Coordinates of C-alpha atoms and ligand atoms in Angstrom, one line a residue:
M250 CA 22.0 123.7 88.6
P251 CA 19.6 121.0 89.6
W252 CA 20.1 119.9 93.1
Y253 CA 21.3 116.3 92.3
R254 CA 24.2 117.7 90.4
K255 CA 25.6 119.5 93.5
L256 CA 28.5 117.7 95.0
H257 CA 27.2 117.5 98.7
W258 CA 23.9 116.0 97.5
Q259 CA 25.6 113.4 95.4
I260 CA 27.9 112.5 98.5
I261 CA 24.8 112.3 100.7
L262 CA 23.1 110.0 98.2
G263 CA 26.3 107.8 98.1
L264 CA 26.2 107.8 102.0
T265 CA 22.5 106.8 102.1
F266 CA 22.8 104.1 99.5
G267 CA 26.0 102.9 101.2
I268 CA 24.3 102.6 104.6
A269 CA 21.2 100.8 103.0
Y270 CA 23.5 98.4 101.1
G271 CA 25.8 97.8 104.0
I272 CA 22.9 96.8 106.2
L273 CA 21.5 94.6 103.5
A274 CA 24.9 92.9 102.9
A275 CA 25.5 92.3 106.5
S276 CA 22.1 90.6 106.9
N277 CA 22.6 88.4 103.9
G278 CA 26.1 87.4 104.8
W279 CA 27.7 89.1 101.6
G280 CA 30.7 90.4 103.6
G281 CA 33.1 88.6 101.3
F282 CA 31.5 90.1 98.2
V283 CA 31.8 93.6 99.7
D284 CA 35.4 93.1 100.6
D285 CA 36.3 91.9 97.1
W286 CA 34.2 94.0 94.9
I287 CA 33.0 97.1 96.8
A288 CA 35.6 98.0 99.3
P289 CA 38.5 98.6 96.7
F290 CA 36.6 101.7 95.3
G291 CA 36.6 103.2 98.9
T292 CA 40.4 102.5 99.2
I293 CA 41.1 104.1 95.8
F294 CA 39.2 107.3 96.8
I295 CA 41.0 107.5 100.2
N296 CA 44.3 106.7 98.7
G297 CA 43.9 109.5 96.1
L298 CA 43.2 112.0 98.9
R299 CA 46.2 110.7 101.0
L300 CA 48.4 110.8 97.8
I301 CA 48.0 114.6 97.4
A302 CA 48.0 115.5 101.1
V303 CA 51.8 115.7 101.6
P304 CA 52.6 117.6 98.4
L305 CA 49.6 119.9 99.1
V306 CA 50.8 120.7 102.5
L307 CA 54.3 121.3 101.4
A308 CA 53.5 123.5 98.4
S309 CA 50.7 125.5 100.0
L310 CA 52.4 126.0 103.2
V311 CA 55.7 127.1 101.6
M312 CA 53.7 129.6 99.5
G313 CA 51.6 130.7 102.6
V314 CA 54.8 131.4 104.7
A315 CA 56.7 133.0 101.8
S316 CA 53.8 135.3 101.0
L317 CA 53.6 136.4 104.6
S318 CA 56.7 138.5 103.7
D319 CA 58.0 138.9 107.3
L320 CA 58.6 136.9 110.3
R321 CA 56.7 139.1 112.6
K322 CA 53.5 138.4 110.7
L323 CA 54.2 134.7 110.7
S324 CA 54.6 134.6 114.5
R325 CA 51.5 136.7 115.0
I326 CA 49.3 134.5 112.9
G327 CA 51.0 131.4 114.3
G328 CA 50.5 132.5 117.9
K329 CA 46.9 133.4 117.4
T330 CA 46.2 130.2 115.6
I331 CA 47.8 127.9 118.3
G332 CA 46.0 130.0 121.0
I333 CA 42.5 129.6 119.5
Y334 CA 43.2 125.8 118.8
L335 CA 44.0 125.2 122.5
V336 CA 41.1 127.3 123.7
T337 CA 38.5 125.5 121.6
T338 CA 39.9 122.1 122.6
A339 CA 39.7 123.0 126.3
V340 CA 36.1 124.0 125.7
A341 CA 35.4 120.7 124.1
I342 CA 36.9 118.7 126.9
T343 CA 35.0 120.7 129.6
I344 CA 31.7 120.1 127.8
G345 CA 32.4 116.4 127.5
L346 CA 33.2 116.1 131.2
V347 CA 30.1 117.9 132.2
I348 CA 28.0 115.6 130.0
V349 CA 29.6 112.4 131.2
N350 CA 29.3 113.4 134.8
V351 CA 25.6 114.4 134.4
M352 CA 24.6 111.4 132.3
Q353 CA 26.8 108.7 134.1
P354 CA 26.7 106.4 131.1
G355 CA 28.9 103.8 132.9
E356 CA 26.1 103.1 135.2
F357 CA 24.0 101.6 132.3
I358 CA 26.3 98.8 131.3
P359 CA 25.1 95.5 132.7
P360 CA 27.9 93.6 134.5
E361 CA 27.5 90.5 132.2
L362 CA 28.0 92.7 129.1
R363 CA 31.0 94.3 130.8
D364 CA 32.7 91.0 131.5
Q365 CA 31.8 89.7 128.0
L366 CA 33.3 92.8 126.4
M367 CA 36.4 92.7 128.5
S368 CA 37.2 89.1 127.4
T369 CA 36.1 89.6 123.6
Y370 CA 38.3 92.6 123.0
A371 CA 41.2 91.7 125.4
D372 CA 43.7 90.9 122.6
D373 CA 42.7 93.9 120.6
A374 CA 43.0 96.2 123.8
A375 CA 46.4 94.6 124.5
G376 CA 47.7 95.5 121.0
R377 CA 46.7 99.3 121.5
E378 CA 48.2 99.4 124.9
V379 CA 51.6 98.3 123.4
A380 CA 51.2 101.1 120.7
A381 CA 50.4 103.6 123.4
G382 CA 53.2 102.3 125.7
A383 CA 55.7 103.1 122.9
A384 CA 54.3 106.7 122.8
S385 CA 54.3 107.3 126.6
D386 CA 57.7 105.8 127.4
R387 CA 59.3 108.8 126.3
G388 CA 60.7 112.0 127.9
P389 CA 58.4 115.0 128.2
L390 CA 60.1 117.0 125.3
Q391 CA 60.1 114.1 122.9
F392 CA 57.1 115.5 121.1
M393 CA 59.2 118.5 120.2
V394 CA 62.0 116.3 118.9
D395 CA 59.5 114.4 116.8
M396 CA 58.5 117.5 115.0
V397 CA 61.9 118.0 113.5
P398 CA 62.8 115.3 111.0
S399 CA 66.4 114.4 110.2
N400 CA 65.5 113.4 106.6
F401 CA 62.9 115.1 104.5
F402 CA 62.2 112.0 102.3
A403 CA 61.7 109.8 105.4
A404 CA 59.2 112.4 106.8
A405 CA 57.3 112.8 103.5
S406 CA 57.1 109.0 103.1
N407 CA 54.5 108.5 105.7
N408 CA 51.3 110.5 106.0
R409 CA 51.4 110.1 109.8
N410 CA 54.4 112.4 109.8
M411 CA 52.4 115.3 108.6
L412 CA 53.7 117.6 111.5
Q413 CA 57.2 117.0 110.3
V414 CA 56.2 117.9 106.7
V415 CA 54.6 121.1 108.3
M416 CA 58.0 121.8 109.9
V417 CA 60.0 121.3 106.7
A418 CA 57.5 123.6 104.7
L419 CA 57.9 126.3 107.5
F420 CA 61.7 126.1 107.4
L421 CA 61.6 126.4 103.6
G422 CA 59.2 129.3 103.7
I423 CA 61.2 131.1 106.2
G424 CA 64.4 130.6 104.1
L425 CA 62.5 131.9 101.0
I426 CA 61.5 135.2 103.0
Q427 CA 65.3 135.8 103.5
L428 CA 66.1 135.8 99.8
T429 CA 66.0 138.6 97.2
K430 CA 63.0 138.4 95.0
E431 CA 65.0 137.4 92.0
K432 CA 66.7 134.5 93.9
A433 CA 63.5 133.3 95.5
Q434 CA 61.2 133.5 92.3
P435 CA 62.1 130.2 90.6
L436 CA 61.3 128.1 93.7
L437 CA 58.2 130.3 94.3
D438 CA 57.0 129.6 90.8
F439 CA 57.7 125.9 91.3
F440 CA 55.7 125.6 94.5
G441 CA 53.0 128.0 93.3
S442 CA 52.4 125.9 90.1
L443 CA 52.5 122.7 92.2
N444 CA 49.9 124.1 94.5
D445 CA 47.6 125.0 91.7
V446 CA 47.8 121.6 90.1
I447 CA 47.1 119.8 93.3
I448 CA 44.0 122.0 94.0
R449 CA 42.8 121.0 90.5
L450 CA 43.5 117.3 91.4
V451 CA 41.2 117.6 94.5
D452 CA 38.4 118.4 92.0
V453 CA 39.2 115.3 90.0
I454 CA 39.3 113.0 93.0
M455 CA 36.2 114.5 94.4
M456 CA 34.4 113.4 91.3
L457 CA 34.9 109.9 92.8
A458 CA 33.5 111.0 96.1
P459 CA 29.9 109.7 95.8
V460 CA 31.1 106.2 94.8
G461 CA 34.0 106.3 97.3
V462 CA 31.8 107.2 100.1
F463 CA 29.2 104.6 99.2
A464 CA 32.0 101.9 99.2
L465 CA 33.6 103.1 102.5
I466 CA 30.3 103.1 104.3
A467 CA 29.1 99.8 103.0
A468 CA 32.5 98.1 103.8
T469 CA 32.6 99.7 107.3
I470 CA 29.2 98.4 108.2
T471 CA 30.0 94.8 107.0
S472 CA 33.3 94.7 108.8
V473 CA 31.9 96.2 112.1
T474 CA 28.9 93.8 112.2
G475 CA 30.7 90.7 110.7
D476 CA 27.9 88.7 109.2
D477 CA 25.7 89.0 112.3
P478 CA 24.0 92.5 112.7
S479 CA 22.1 91.3 115.8
Q480 CA 25.5 91.4 117.6
V481 CA 25.5 95.2 117.1
I482 CA 22.0 95.6 118.6
G483 CA 23.2 93.8 121.7
L484 CA 26.2 96.0 121.9
L485 CA 24.3 99.2 121.4
S486 CA 21.8 98.4 124.1
G487 CA 24.6 98.3 126.7
L488 CA 26.8 101.1 125.3
G489 CA 23.9 103.2 123.9
V490 CA 24.1 105.8 126.6
Y491 CA 27.8 106.1 126.2
C492 CA 27.3 106.6 122.5
I493 CA 24.5 109.2 123.1
A494 CA 26.8 111.1 125.5
V495 CA 29.6 111.3 123.0
L496 CA 27.3 112.3 120.1
L497 CA 25.5 114.9 122.2
G498 CA 28.8 116.5 123.2
L499 CA 30.1 116.5 119.6
T500 CA 26.8 117.9 118.4
I501 CA 26.9 120.7 121.0
Q502 CA 30.5 121.6 119.9
T503 CA 29.6 121.5 116.2
V504 CA 26.2 123.3 116.0
L505 CA 26.6 125.5 119.1
V506 CA 30.1 126.3 120.0
Y507 CA 31.6 126.8 116.5
P508 CA 28.6 128.9 115.2
T509 CA 29.0 131.1 118.4
I510 CA 32.6 131.6 117.6
L511 CA 31.9 132.4 114.0
K512 CA 29.2 134.9 115.0
L513 CA 31.4 136.6 117.6
F514 CA 34.6 136.8 115.6
S515 CA 33.7 136.8 111.9
P516 CA 31.1 138.2 109.6
M517 CA 30.5 134.7 108.2
G518 CA 26.9 133.6 107.7
L519 CA 26.2 130.2 109.1
K520 CA 24.4 128.9 106.1
T521 CA 27.3 130.0 103.9
F522 CA 29.6 128.3 106.3
F523 CA 27.9 125.0 106.7
S524 CA 26.9 124.6 102.9
G525 CA 30.6 125.5 102.0
I526 CA 32.1 123.0 104.4
G527 CA 29.4 120.3 104.0
P528 CA 31.3 118.1 101.5
A529 CA 34.5 118.2 103.7
Q530 CA 32.3 117.0 106.7
L531 CA 30.9 114.3 104.6
V532 CA 34.4 113.2 103.5
A533 CA 35.6 113.3 107.1
F534 CA 32.6 111.2 108.2
S535 CA 33.3 108.5 105.6
T536 CA 37.1 108.4 105.7
S537 CA 37.4 108.8 109.6
S538 CA 40.6 110.8 108.7
S539 CA 41.2 114.5 109.1
G540 CA 44.4 114.1 107.3
A541 CA 42.8 112.5 104.3
T542 CA 40.1 115.1 104.2
L543 CA 42.7 118.0 104.4
P544 CA 42.7 118.6 100.6
V545 CA 39.0 119.0 100.5
T546 CA 38.9 121.2 103.7
M547 CA 41.4 123.5 102.1
E548 CA 39.7 123.7 98.8
R549 CA 36.2 124.5 100.4
C550 CA 37.6 127.0 102.8
E551 CA 39.4 128.9 100.0
E552 CA 36.7 128.6 97.2
K553 CA 33.4 128.6 99.1
L554 CA 34.2 130.4 102.5
G555 CA 36.6 133.0 100.9
V556 CA 39.4 132.3 103.3
S557 CA 42.7 133.6 101.7
E558 CA 45.3 131.0 100.5
E559 CA 47.8 132.6 102.8
V560 CA 45.7 131.9 105.9
S561 CA 44.2 128.5 104.8
S562 CA 47.5 127.1 103.8
F563 CA 49.0 127.8 107.2
V564 CA 46.1 127.3 109.5
L565 CA 44.5 124.1 108.1
P566 CA 47.5 121.8 107.8
L567 CA 48.4 122.8 111.3
G568 CA 44.8 122.3 112.5
A569 CA 44.6 118.8 110.8
T570 CA 47.6 117.6 112.8
I571 CA 47.2 119.4 116.2
N572 CA 43.6 120.5 116.6
M573 CA 41.2 117.8 117.3
D574 CA 38.4 119.0 119.5
G575 CA 36.1 116.0 118.7
T576 CA 38.9 113.6 119.6
A577 CA 39.7 115.4 122.8
M578 CA 36.1 115.5 123.9
Y579 CA 35.7 111.8 123.1
Q580 CA 38.8 110.9 125.0
A581 CA 37.5 112.7 128.1
I582 CA 34.1 111.1 128.0
A583 CA 35.5 107.7 127.3
A584 CA 38.0 107.9 130.1
V585 CA 35.2 108.8 132.7
F586 CA 32.9 106.2 131.2
I587 CA 35.5 103.4 131.6
A588 CA 36.1 104.6 135.2
Q589 CA 32.4 104.5 135.9
A590 CA 31.9 101.0 134.4
L591 CA 34.7 99.6 136.5
D592 CA 33.3 101.2 139.6
L593 CA 36.2 103.5 140.1
G594 CA 35.4 106.9 141.5
L595 CA 37.2 109.9 139.9
G596 CA 37.7 112.9 142.1
F597 CA 38.2 116.6 141.0
G598 CA 42.0 116.1 140.8
A599 CA 41.6 113.2 138.3
Q600 CA 39.1 115.2 136.2
L601 CA 41.6 118.1 136.0
T602 CA 44.3 115.6 135.0
I603 CA 41.9 114.5 132.2
I604 CA 41.6 118.2 130.9
L605 CA 45.5 118.4 130.7
T606 CA 46.1 115.0 129.3
A607 CA 43.3 115.0 126.8
L608 CA 44.6 118.5 125.6
L609 CA 48.0 117.1 125.0
A610 CA 46.9 113.7 123.8
S611 CA 44.7 115.2 121.1
I612 CA 47.6 117.2 119.8
G613 CA 49.6 114.1 119.6
T614 CA 46.9 112.0 117.9
A615 CA 47.5 111.3 114.2
A616 CA 44.8 112.4 111.8
V617 CA 44.1 108.8 110.8
P618 CA 41.2 106.4 111.7
G619 CA 41.3 105.0 115.1
A620 CA 44.2 107.0 116.4
G621 CA 42.2 108.6 119.2
I622 CA 41.7 105.3 121.1
I623 CA 45.5 104.7 121.2
M624 CA 46.1 108.0 122.9
L625 CA 43.3 107.3 125.3
V626 CA 45.4 104.7 126.8
I627 CA 47.9 107.4 128.0
I628 CA 45.0 109.4 129.6
L629 CA 43.8 106.3 131.5
E630 CA 47.2 105.6 132.8
A631 CA 47.6 109.2 134.1
I632 CA 44.3 108.8 136.1
G633 CA 45.1 105.4 137.3
V634 CA 42.3 103.5 135.5
P635 CA 43.2 100.0 134.1
T636 CA 44.0 100.4 130.5
A637 CA 42.5 97.2 129.5
G638 CA 39.2 99.0 130.0
I639 CA 39.3 100.2 126.4
A640 CA 38.1 96.8 125.5
L641 CA 34.7 98.1 126.7
I642 CA 34.4 100.7 124.0
L643 CA 36.3 99.1 121.1
G644 CA 33.1 97.7 119.6
V645 CA 31.6 101.1 118.9
D646 CA 34.7 103.1 118.3
R647 CA 34.5 103.1 114.5
I648 CA 31.2 104.9 114.4
L649 CA 32.2 107.4 117.1
D650 CA 35.5 107.9 115.2
M651 CA 33.6 108.9 112.1
C652 CA 31.5 111.5 114.0
R653 CA 34.5 112.9 116.0
T654 CA 36.5 113.4 112.7
V655 CA 33.5 115.7 111.5
T656 CA 33.9 117.9 114.6
N657 CA 37.7 118.0 114.2
V658 CA 37.5 119.2 110.6
T659 CA 34.7 121.7 111.4
G660 CA 36.8 123.1 114.2
D661 CA 39.8 123.6 111.8
A662 CA 37.5 125.4 109.3
T663 CA 36.0 127.6 112.0
V664 CA 39.4 128.7 113.3
A665 CA 40.6 129.3 109.6
T666 CA 37.6 131.6 109.1
V667 CA 38.2 133.5 112.3
I668 CA 41.9 134.0 111.6
A669 CA 41.2 135.1 108.1
A670 CA 38.6 137.7 109.4
S671 CA 40.9 139.0 111.9
E672 CA 43.6 139.5 109.3
G673 CA 41.3 141.2 106.9
Q674 CA 41.8 138.1 104.6
L675 CA 38.2 136.8 104.4
S676 CA 36.2 137.6 101.2
I677 CA 32.8 136.2 101.9
P678 CA 31.1 134.8 98.8
N679 CA 28.3 137.0 97.6
L680 CA 25.6 134.4 97.2
S681 CA 23.4 136.6 95.0
E682 CA 26.1 136.7 92.3
A683 CA 28.0 133.4 92.3
G684 CA 31.7 133.8 92.1
D685 CA 31.6 137.4 93.4
H686 CA 33.4 138.0 96.7
I687 CA 33.2 140.8 99.2
R688 CA 36.5 141.5 100.7
M689 CA 36.6 142.5 104.4
T690 CA 38.9 145.2 105.4
A691 CA 41.5 144.6 108.0
P692 CA 40.4 145.7 111.6
S693 CA 42.5 148.6 112.7
Ligands
LIG77 N1 40.1 109.8 113.2 C1 40.4 111.1 113.8 C2 40.9 112.1 112.8 O1 41.5 111.8 111.9 C3 41.4 110.9 114.9 C4 40.9 110.0 116.0 O2 40.1 110.6 116.9 O3 41.1 108.8 116.1 O4 40.7 113.3 112.9

């Protein structure tokens, strides 16, 4: 197949043209045209992915749990998955804290820019503080209560409630395991067939990906810069070191930590892994939403990395909702950066508090654009830094959001691969004969 017919190259082309066109449009004041005639294609693409996310999680997870056939296996895989998710997130936060303490990006922000940012984004920051206030004014166990919906349709009607849909699917799957084969079969056939249909729909929607990505990137650039790109240059000169700190951390996590984990705990080749997961990373970058990317992540992990459906359907939806290494790392760096910029020293105790709160905050962060900065408010409160400080970083949040979402999605795929390898459920594609898979045997 010629290179330009390959999906990831088509998406990269869409991305490149989108960036070029976005810059051109912003410099010529075409923002209105982009909003009216370009942006809708991006919205259609992202809506298509969101549309299939809830039914996909439901169908694939019910099938996944039902095929585990006994509850011991479910709790073993569940325990392992959550354990690895927590460890990778703690590693990400620690790397972030080391970087921000060494680089001290807060020292690079000139006082005039700081004051200007605080007044420009004051209203916006206040809005997010209110959103975060609603989240933090609740008891310590509220997050558990939130996971169990009282009405399935209410849960399924909002993609933000993905964790509730995961719970419903787990319940249904557990119920199905208890039935006799004859009784369970009709429902299994239904969910199995729904699952297959949706996986096909991912292919259909992904045909729109190059155009969708073009539109999303162009629209993001014009909306971030307004019609005055020189503003962005001014912003980047003050916040540049902060952005570099976040990007450096995300890069270390994505190209060093995950490959090391894959090397140590799975037979997966890195080239296979990154070329398999590439399109999901590109979709994550352009949509800034690991929830919207989930259908693509699942499809790539199953078809290109050889992760069994049983593992991917359980590990990935859970990961998209609770495992956000990129977000947690960004929250840690941002919290310390704001403290540095406002001249507030943070001791060892405060840094330890950041590790714990960022771990919890990233679990509670919804897999949608911009959710990470809302939960950042809770971390700032915990360490006694004025929450209005988020005004300092709002201007560059969108671009960092795109990058941290890539790390989030790569982390989920890494853990799915490792869990599949540990369960003997990874059949690495044999690259010499496309379509052939080598099944790994379960470790004894
Ligand atoms: N956009 C991120 C995600 O969906 C969440 C965040 O950090 O804002 O993974």
